[in-house]
Coordinates of C-alpha atoms in Angstrom, one line a residue:
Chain A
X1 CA -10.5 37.3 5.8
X2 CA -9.4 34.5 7.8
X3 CA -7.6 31.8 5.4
X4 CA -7.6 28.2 6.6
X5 CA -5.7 26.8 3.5
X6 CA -3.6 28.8 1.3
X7 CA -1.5 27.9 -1.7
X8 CA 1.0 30.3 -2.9
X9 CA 3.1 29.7 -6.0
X10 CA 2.0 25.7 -5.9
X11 CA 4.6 23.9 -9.0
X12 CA 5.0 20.5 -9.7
X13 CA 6.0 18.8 -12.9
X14 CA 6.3 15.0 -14.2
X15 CA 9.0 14.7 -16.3
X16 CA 8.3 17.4 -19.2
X17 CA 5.1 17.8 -18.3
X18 CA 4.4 21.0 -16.1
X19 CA 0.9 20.1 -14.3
X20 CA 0.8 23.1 -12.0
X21 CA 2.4 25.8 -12.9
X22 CA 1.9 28.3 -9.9
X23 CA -1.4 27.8 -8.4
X24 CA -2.5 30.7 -6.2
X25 CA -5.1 29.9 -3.9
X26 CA -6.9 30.8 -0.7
X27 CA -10.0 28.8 0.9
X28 CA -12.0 30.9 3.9
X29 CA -12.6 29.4 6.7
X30 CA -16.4 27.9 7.3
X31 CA -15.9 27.9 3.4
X32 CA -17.2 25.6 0.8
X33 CA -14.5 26.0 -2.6
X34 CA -15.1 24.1 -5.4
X35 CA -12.0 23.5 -8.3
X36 CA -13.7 23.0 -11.4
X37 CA -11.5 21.6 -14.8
X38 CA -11.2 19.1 -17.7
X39 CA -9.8 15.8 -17.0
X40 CA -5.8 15.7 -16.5
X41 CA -5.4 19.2 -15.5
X42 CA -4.1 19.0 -12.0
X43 CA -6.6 19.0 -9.7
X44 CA -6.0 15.6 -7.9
X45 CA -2.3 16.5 -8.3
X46 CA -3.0 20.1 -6.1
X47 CA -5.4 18.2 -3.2
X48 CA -2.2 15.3 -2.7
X49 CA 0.2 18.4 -3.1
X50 CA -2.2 19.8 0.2
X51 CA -2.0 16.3 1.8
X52 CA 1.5 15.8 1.1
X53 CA 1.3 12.7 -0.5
X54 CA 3.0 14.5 -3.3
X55 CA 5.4 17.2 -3.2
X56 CA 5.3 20.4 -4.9
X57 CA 8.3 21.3 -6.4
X58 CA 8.2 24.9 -5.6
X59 CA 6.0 27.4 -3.6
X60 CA 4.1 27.4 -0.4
X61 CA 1.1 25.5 1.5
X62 CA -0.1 27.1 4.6
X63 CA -2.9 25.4 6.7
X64 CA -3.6 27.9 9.7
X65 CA -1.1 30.0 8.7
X66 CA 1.4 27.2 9.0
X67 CA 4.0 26.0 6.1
X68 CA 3.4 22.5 5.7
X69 CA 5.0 22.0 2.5
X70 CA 8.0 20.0 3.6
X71 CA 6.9 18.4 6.6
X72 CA 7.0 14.9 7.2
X73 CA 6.6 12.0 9.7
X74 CA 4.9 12.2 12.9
X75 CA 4.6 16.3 12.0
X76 CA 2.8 15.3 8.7
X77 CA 0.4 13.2 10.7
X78 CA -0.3 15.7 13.2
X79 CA -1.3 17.8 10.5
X80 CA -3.6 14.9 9.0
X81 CA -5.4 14.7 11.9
X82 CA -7.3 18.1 10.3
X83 CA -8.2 16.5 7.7
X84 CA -10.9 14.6 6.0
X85 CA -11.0 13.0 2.3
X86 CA -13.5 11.5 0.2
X87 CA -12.2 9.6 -2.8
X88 CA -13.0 9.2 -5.9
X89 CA -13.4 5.4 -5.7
X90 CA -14.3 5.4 -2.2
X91 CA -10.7 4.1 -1.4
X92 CA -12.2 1.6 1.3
X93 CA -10.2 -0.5 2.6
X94 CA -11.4 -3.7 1.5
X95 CA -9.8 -6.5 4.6
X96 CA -11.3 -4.1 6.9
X97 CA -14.9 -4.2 7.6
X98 CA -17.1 -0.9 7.0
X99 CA -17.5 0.4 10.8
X100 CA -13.8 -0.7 10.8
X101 CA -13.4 1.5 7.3
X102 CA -14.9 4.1 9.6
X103 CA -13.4 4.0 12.6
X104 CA -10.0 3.6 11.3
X105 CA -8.7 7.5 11.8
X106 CA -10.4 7.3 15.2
X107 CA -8.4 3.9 16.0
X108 CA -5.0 3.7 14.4
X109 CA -4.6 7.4 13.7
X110 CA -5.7 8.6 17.7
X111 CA -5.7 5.1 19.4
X112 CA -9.1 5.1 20.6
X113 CA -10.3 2.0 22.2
X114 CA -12.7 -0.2 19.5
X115 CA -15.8 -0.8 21.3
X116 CA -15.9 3.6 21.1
X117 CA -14.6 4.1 17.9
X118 CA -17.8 1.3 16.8
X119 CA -20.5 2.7 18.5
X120 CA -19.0 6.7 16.9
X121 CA -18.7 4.5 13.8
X122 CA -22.5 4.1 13.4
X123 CA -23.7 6.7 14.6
X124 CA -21.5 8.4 11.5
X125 CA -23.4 5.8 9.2
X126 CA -26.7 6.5 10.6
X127 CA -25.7 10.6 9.5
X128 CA -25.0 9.5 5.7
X129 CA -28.3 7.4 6.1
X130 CA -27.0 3.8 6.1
X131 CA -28.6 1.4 8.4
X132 CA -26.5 -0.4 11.7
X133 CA -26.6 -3.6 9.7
X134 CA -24.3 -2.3 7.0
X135 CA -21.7 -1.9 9.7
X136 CA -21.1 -5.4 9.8
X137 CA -20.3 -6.0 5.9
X138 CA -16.8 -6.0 4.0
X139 CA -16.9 -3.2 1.4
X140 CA -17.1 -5.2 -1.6
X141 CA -20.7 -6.1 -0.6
X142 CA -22.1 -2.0 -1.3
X143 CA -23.2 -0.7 -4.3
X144 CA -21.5 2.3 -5.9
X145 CA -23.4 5.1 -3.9
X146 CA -23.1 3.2 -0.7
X147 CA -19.4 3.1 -0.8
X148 CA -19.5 6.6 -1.2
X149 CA -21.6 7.2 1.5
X150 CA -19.4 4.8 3.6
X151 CA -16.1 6.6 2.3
X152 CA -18.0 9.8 3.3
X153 CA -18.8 8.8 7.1
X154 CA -15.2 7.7 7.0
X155 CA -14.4 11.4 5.9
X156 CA -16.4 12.8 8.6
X157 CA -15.6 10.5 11.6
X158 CA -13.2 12.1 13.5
X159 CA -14.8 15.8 13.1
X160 CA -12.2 17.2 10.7
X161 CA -11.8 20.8 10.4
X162 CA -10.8 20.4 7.0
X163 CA -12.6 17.7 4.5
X164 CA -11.9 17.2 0.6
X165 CA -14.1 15.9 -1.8
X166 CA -12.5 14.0 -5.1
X167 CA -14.9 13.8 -7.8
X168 CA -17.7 13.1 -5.3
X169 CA -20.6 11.9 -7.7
X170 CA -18.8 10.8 -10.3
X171 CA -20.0 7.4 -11.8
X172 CA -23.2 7.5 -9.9
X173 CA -26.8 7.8 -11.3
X174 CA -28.2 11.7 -11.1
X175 CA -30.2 10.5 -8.2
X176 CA -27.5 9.3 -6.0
X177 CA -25.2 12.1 -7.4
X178 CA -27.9 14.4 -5.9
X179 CA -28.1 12.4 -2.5
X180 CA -24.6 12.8 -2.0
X181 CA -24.2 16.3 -2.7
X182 CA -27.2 16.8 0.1
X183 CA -25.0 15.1 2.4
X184 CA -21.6 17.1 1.6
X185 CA -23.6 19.9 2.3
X186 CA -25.1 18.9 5.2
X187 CA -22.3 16.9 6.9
X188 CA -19.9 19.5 5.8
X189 CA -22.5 22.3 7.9
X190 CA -22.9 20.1 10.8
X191 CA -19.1 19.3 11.8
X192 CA -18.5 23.0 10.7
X193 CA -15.8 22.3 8.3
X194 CA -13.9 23.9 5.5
X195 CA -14.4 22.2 2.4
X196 CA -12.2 21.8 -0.8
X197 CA -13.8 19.6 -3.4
X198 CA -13.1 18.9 -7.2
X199 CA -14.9 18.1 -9.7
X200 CA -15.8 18.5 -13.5
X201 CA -19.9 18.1 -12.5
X202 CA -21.1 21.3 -13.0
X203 CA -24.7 20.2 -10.9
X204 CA -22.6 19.3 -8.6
X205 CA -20.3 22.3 -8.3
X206 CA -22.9 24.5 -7.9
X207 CA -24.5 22.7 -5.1
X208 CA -21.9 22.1 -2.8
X209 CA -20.1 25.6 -3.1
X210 CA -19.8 29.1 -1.9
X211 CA -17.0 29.5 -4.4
X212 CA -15.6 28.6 -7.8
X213 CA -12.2 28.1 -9.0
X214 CA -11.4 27.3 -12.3
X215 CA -7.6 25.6 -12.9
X216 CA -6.5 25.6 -16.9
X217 CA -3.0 25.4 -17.5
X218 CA -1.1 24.4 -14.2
X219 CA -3.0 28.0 -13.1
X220 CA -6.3 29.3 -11.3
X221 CA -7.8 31.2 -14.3
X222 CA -11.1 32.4 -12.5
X223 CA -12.3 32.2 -9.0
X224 CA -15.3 34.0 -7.7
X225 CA -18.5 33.5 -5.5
X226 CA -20.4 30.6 -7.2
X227 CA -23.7 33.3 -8.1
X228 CA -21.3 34.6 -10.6
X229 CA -19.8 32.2 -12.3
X230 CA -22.4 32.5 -15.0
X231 CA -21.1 36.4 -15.3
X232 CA -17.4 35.6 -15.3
X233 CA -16.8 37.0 -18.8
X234 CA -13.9 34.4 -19.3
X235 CA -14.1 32.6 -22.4
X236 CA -12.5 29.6 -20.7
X237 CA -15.1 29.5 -18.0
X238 CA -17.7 30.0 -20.3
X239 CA -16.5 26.9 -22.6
X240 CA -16.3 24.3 -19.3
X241 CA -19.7 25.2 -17.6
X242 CA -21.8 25.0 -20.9
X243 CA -19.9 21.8 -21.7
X244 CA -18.9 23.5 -25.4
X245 CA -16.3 21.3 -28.1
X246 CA -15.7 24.3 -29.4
X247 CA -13.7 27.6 -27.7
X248 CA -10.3 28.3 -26.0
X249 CA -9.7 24.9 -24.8
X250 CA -8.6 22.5 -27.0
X251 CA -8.9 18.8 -25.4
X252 CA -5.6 17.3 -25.7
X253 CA -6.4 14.4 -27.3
X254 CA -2.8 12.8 -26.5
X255 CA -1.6 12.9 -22.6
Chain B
X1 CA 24.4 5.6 -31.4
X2 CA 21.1 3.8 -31.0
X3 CA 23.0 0.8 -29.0
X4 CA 25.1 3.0 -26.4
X5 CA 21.7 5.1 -25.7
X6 CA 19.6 2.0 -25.1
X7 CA 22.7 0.6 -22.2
X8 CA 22.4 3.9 -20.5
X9 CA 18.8 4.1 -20.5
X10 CA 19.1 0.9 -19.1
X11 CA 21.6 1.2 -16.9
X12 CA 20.5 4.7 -15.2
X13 CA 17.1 3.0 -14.9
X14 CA 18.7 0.1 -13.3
X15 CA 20.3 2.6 -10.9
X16 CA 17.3 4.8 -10.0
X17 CA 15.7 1.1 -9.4
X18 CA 18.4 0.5 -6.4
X19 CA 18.8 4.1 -5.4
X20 CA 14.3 3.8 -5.2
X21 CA 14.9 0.5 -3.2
X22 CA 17.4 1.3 -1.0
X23 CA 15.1 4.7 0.3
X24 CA 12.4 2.4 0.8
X25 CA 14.1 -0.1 2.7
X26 CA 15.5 2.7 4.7
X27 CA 12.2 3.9 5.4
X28 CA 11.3 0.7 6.4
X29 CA 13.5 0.1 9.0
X30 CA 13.2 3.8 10.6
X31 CA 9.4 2.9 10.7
X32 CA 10.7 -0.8 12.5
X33 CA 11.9 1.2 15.3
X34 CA 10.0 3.9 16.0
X35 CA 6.7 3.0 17.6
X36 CA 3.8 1.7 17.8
X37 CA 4.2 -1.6 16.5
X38 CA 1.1 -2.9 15.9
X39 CA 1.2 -6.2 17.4
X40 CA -2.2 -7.4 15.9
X41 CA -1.6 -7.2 12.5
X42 CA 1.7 -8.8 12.8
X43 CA -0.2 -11.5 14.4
X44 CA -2.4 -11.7 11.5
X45 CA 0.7 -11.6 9.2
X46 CA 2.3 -14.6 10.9
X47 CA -1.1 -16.3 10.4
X48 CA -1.2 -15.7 6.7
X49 CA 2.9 -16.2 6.0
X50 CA 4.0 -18.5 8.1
X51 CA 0.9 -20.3 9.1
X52 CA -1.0 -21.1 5.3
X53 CA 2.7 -21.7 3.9
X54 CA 2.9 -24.9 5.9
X55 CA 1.2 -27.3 3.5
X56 CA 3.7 -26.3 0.6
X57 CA 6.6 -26.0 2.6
X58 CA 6.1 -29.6 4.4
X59 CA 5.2 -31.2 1.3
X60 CA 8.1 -29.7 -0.8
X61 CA 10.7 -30.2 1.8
X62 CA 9.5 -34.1 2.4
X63 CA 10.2 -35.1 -1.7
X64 CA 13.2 -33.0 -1.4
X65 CA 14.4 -35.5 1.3
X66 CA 13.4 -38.4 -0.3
X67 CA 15.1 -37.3 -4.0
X68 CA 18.1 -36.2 -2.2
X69 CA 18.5 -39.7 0.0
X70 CA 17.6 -41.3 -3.3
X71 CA 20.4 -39.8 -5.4
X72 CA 23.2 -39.8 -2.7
X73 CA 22.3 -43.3 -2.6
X74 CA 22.6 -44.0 -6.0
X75 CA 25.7 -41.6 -6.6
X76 CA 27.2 -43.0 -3.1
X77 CA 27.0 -47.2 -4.8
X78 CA 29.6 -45.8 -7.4
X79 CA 32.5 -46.3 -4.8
X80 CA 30.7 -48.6 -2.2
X81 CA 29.8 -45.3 0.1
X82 CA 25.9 -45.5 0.2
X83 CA 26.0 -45.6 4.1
X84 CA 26.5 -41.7 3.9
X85 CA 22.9 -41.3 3.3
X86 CA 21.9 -40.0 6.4
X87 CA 24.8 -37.8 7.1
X88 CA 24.7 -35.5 3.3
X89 CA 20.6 -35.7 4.2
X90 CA 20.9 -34.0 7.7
X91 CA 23.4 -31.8 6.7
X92 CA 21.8 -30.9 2.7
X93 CA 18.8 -30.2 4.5
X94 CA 19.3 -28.3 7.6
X95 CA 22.6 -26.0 6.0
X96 CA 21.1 -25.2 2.5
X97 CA 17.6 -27.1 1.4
X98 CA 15.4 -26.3 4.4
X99 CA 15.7 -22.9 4.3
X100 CA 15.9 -22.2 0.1
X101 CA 13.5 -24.6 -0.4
X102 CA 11.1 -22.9 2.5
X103 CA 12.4 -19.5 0.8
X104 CA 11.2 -20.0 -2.7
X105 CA 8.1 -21.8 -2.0
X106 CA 7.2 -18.9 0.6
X107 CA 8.9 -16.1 -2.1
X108 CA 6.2 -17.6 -4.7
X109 CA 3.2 -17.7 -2.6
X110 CA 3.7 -14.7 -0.2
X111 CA 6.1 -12.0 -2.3
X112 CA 3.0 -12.6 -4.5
X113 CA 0.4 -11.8 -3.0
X114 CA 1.7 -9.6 -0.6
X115 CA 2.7 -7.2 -4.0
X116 CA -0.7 -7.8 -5.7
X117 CA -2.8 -6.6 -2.6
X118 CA -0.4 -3.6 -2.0
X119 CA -0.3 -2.6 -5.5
X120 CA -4.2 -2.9 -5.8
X121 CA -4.2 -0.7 -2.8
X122 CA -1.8 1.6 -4.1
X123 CA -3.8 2.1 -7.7
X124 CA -7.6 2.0 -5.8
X125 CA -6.3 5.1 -3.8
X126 CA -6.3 3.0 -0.4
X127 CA -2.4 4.0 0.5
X128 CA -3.5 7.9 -0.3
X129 CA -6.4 7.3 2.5
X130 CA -4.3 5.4 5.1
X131 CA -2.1 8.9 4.6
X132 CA -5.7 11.0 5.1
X133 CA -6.5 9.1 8.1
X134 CA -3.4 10.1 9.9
X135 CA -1.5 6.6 9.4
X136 CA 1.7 6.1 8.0
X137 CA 1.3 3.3 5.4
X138 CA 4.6 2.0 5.6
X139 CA 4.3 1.2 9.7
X140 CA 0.6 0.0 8.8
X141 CA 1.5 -2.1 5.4
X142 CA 5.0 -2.7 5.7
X143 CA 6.4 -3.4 8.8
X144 CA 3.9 -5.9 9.9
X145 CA 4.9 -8.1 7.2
X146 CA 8.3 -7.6 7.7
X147 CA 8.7 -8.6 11.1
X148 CA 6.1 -11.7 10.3
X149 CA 7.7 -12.8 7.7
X150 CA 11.6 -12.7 10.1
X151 CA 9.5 -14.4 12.5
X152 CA 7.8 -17.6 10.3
X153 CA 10.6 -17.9 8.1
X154 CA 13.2 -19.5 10.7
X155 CA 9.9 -21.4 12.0
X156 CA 9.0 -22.7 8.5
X157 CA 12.8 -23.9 8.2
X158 CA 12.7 -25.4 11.4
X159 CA 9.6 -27.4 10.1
X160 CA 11.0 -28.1 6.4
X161 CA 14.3 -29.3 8.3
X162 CA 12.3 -32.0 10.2
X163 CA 10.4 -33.4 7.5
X164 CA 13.2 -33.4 4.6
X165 CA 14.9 -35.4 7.1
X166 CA 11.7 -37.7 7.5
X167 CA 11.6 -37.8 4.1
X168 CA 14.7 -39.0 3.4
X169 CA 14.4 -41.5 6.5
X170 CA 11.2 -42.7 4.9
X171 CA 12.8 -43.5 1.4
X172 CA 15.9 -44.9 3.1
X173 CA 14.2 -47.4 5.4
X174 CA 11.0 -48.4 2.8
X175 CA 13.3 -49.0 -0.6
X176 CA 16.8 -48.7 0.3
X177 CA 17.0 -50.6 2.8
X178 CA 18.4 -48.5 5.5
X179 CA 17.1 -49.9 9.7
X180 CA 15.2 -47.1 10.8
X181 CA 16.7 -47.1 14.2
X182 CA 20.8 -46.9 13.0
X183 CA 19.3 -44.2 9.8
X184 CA 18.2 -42.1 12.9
X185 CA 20.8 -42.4 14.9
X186 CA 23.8 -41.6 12.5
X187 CA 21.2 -38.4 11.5
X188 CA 22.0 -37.5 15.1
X189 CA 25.1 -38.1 16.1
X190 CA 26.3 -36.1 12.5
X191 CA 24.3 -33.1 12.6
X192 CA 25.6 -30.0 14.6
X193 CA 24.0 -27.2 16.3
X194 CA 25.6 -25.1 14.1
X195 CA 24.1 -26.6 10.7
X196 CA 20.8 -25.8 12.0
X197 CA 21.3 -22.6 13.0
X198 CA 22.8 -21.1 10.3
X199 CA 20.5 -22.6 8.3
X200 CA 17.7 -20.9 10.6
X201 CA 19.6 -17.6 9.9
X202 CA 19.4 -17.5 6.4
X203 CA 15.8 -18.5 6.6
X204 CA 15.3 -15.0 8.7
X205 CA 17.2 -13.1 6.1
X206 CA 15.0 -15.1 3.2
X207 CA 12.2 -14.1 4.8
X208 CA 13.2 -10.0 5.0
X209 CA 14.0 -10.4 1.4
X210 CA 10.4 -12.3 0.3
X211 CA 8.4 -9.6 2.3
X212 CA 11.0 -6.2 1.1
X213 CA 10.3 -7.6 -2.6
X214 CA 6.7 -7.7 -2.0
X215 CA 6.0 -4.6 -0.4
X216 CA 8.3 -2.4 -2.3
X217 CA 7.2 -3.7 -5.7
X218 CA 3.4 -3.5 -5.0
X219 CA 4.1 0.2 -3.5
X220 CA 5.5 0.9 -6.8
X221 CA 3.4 -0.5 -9.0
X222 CA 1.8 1.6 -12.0
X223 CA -0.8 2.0 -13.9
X224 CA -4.4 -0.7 -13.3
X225 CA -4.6 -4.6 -13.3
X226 CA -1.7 -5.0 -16.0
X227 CA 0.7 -3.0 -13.4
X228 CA -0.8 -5.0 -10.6
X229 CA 0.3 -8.0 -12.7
X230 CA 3.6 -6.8 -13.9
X231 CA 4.6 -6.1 -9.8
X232 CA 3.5 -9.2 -8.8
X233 CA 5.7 -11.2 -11.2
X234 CA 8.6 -8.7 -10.5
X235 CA 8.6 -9.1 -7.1
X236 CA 8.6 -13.4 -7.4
X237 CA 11.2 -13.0 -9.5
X238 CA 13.6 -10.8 -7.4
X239 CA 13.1 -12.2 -4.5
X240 CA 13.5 -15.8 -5.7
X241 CA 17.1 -14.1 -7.4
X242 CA 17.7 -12.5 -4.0
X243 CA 17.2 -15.3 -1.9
X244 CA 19.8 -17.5 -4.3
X245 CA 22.4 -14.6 -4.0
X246 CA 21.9 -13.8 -0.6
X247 CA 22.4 -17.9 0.6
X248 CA 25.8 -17.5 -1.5
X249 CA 26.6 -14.9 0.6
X250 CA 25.7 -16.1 3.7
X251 CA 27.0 -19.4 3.0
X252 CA 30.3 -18.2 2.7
X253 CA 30.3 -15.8 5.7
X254 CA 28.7 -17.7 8.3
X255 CA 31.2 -20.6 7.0
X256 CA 34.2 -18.7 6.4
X257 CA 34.7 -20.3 2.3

């Protein structure tokens, strides 16, 4: 047992709506842990509780064995500099160009000089499989998949021990959806991260993990290694993975 | 009951509005001082501020000048005292016009556009990622624009005082029959250091105002394109309130009324 991330007693709450309500949860390191649930049930709220763009209103997060949970400023950014994220949307920014895109932890976050941070830049685009050309264009000028792929070199550039996925092949073709998860699983192998991802793709899921968690109900109902998930014997799980209308989970149809 | 619960609802919201604003300023100015500063993007934040607000600015502030020698003119013939054109130009101008006139124009194009890209940013995600990347977003976003916009608005003022001035000087001498040479010279002899510069100073604090409202409204924008929309239009609006409030102010400090 070696925990990289760990998340004890996670709460946060909007108003009168409890999202997490005590999420226990521990990611290996080397590991690959995927947090599977329906739409609106907190799992972009508990990856920006990890990042501390939000903050939980009670419990823990240790990375390394170290509380982060309250820390902030040039602390928070130290901490950062572990990680890597892939959004959902790609999140590029769009003034910047895309070897700017991703060379921009490398640059502003640890002031390395521009002509390096280019030439690491590409060769991070040439890993996702995106030609030298593309370094050249603004964002707006990709395709769907191709932002992805750029928001994934972007992920990857400065060798994070820790990288998070968000949603990764949503609203792309099964094709591209497959391409990408190749390259989580590759990239993520080759800088020898730890990986968090979430997502309600079930293809997905089981491709880019070593284990499943399941959140319902502000809590982690089921985790296990991702061979089992079709053996869980939770009702819950069952429901999700088979994509049923009918069981334990009722879809709010109100937020 | 229904009336009473509406005012507090609206008042405590009014409140947590100041109380939000007054953390984020706060945050602003810690980031201000602390380094880096990133000297190239406030380059490329005077560029886009001060630089592209030059046509508006030059052209608002020369019909300013020429309405305002126009009407002092006219108001001045009442009681034979339409000599004093130059003199309430110079002094309209540099103390008050210049730098609200430079204020709103910049408040509408810059407070703007400055809320609509950070609020796209914000609801695309891109703020979340600047965090990921080990950057704080208020240093990246914020204080670039705010030291730009201290820097072009005095600049802009500067500019807007000329040509109002020229403006006036061109309606005087082409239909009012003003010499050009004596219009210039009482313009001179009448104005004071100390109009321009205040008038410079109020510009500066303008221009804190036009890029606060901008930043903090896009930062706080909710929700897609209709919140993009909605922060946009708030942050014209209170800056253009704040810049009318705030030359009150400063108006009666800096000339102790």
């Amino acid at each position: 047992m070696n925990p990289k991330i760990q998340l004890i007693g996670v709460k946060k709450h909007f108003g009168a709506k409890k999202v997490l309500d005590g999420v226990d949860l521990t990611i290996e390191k080397n590991s690959s842990l995927v947090v599977i649930g329906g739409s609106g049930t907190g799992k972009s709220v508990m990856i920006k509780c990890v990042l501390g763009i939000l903050r939980p209103d009670e419990g823990t997060i240790l990375v390394d064995g170290e509380d982060v949970t309250h820390l902030s400023g040039a602390a928070r950014d130290k901490v950062m500099t572990k990680f890597g994220m892939l959004f959902q949307g790609g999140a590029l920014f769009d003034s910047l160009l895309v070897w700017e895109n991703v060379a921009f932890g490398l640059i502003q976050g640890r002031g390395m000089k521009r002509a390096e941070a280019r030439d690491i830049a590409i060769s991070k685009l040439a890993k996702v499989g995106l030609p030298e050309d593309v370094a050249y264009l603004s964002p707006s000028e990709l395709s769907g998949g191709m932002q992805k792929r750029v928001g994934l070199a972007r992920a990857i550039a400065a060798n994070p021990e820790i990288i998070f996925f968000d949603e990764p092949t949503t609203g792309l073709d099964p094709i591209m959806a497959d391409v990408i998860n190749e390259l989580i699983v590759s990239t993520v192998r080759d800088v020898g991260a730890t990986a968090l991802s979430i997502t309600h793709d079930m293809v997905s899921a089981r491709k880019i993990s070593d284990r499943i968690a399941m959140l319902y109900g502000g809590k982690i109902i089921w985790q296990g290694p991702t061979g089992e998930i079709d053996r869980s014997g939770n009702p819950y799980v069952d429901q999700f993975i088979h994509g049923r209308a009918d069981g334990p989970i009722r879809m709010a149809v109100k937020a | 009951m229904n009336i009473f619960a509406g005012i507090g609802a609206g008042v405590l919201g009014l409140l947590a509005d100041i109380g939000r604003l007054a953390m984020f300023t706060g945050r602003a100015l810690v980031a201000l001082v602390s380094p880096p500063l990133y000297g190239r993007l406030i380059m490329g934040q005077i560029l886009r501020i001060g630089y592209f607000s030059l046509p508006v600015v030059g052209l608002t502030a020369f019909f300013t000048g020429g309405v305002l020698a126009l009407q002092i003119y006219l108001g001045g013939n009442r009681f034979g005292a339409e000599a004093i054109v130059p003199q309430v130009v110079v002094l309209g101008i540099t103390r008050e016009l210049g730098p609200v006139i430079a204020g709103l124009m910049v408040s509408g194009r810059v407070a703007a556009a400055i809320a609509a890209e950070i609020g796209t940013m914000k609801v695309t995600e891109q703020i979340d990622a600047l965090t990921t990347l080990a950057t704080n977003p208020i240093k990246y976003l914020v204080v670039p624009r705010l030291v730009a916009a201290v820097i072009s608005m005095p600049i802009l003022a500067g500019i807007a005082d000329s040509i109002g001035v020229f403006g006036g000087y061109v309606v005087a001498t082409a239909s009012l029959h003003f010499t050009g040479s004596i219009y210039l010279k009482n313009t001179m002899d009448f104005a004071t250091q100390g109009d321009i510069v205040s008038g410079l100073v109020k510009a500066a604090v303008f221009g804190f105002i036009i890029a606060l409202m901008g930043c903090y409204h896009g930062f706080h924008s909710k929700g897609g394109a209709q919140g993009v929309g909605a922060a946009t239009t708030a942050a014209v609006v209170s800056s253009s309130i704040l810049i009318l409030a705030a030359d009150y102010l400063l108006t009666s400090v800096l000339f102790g009324r």
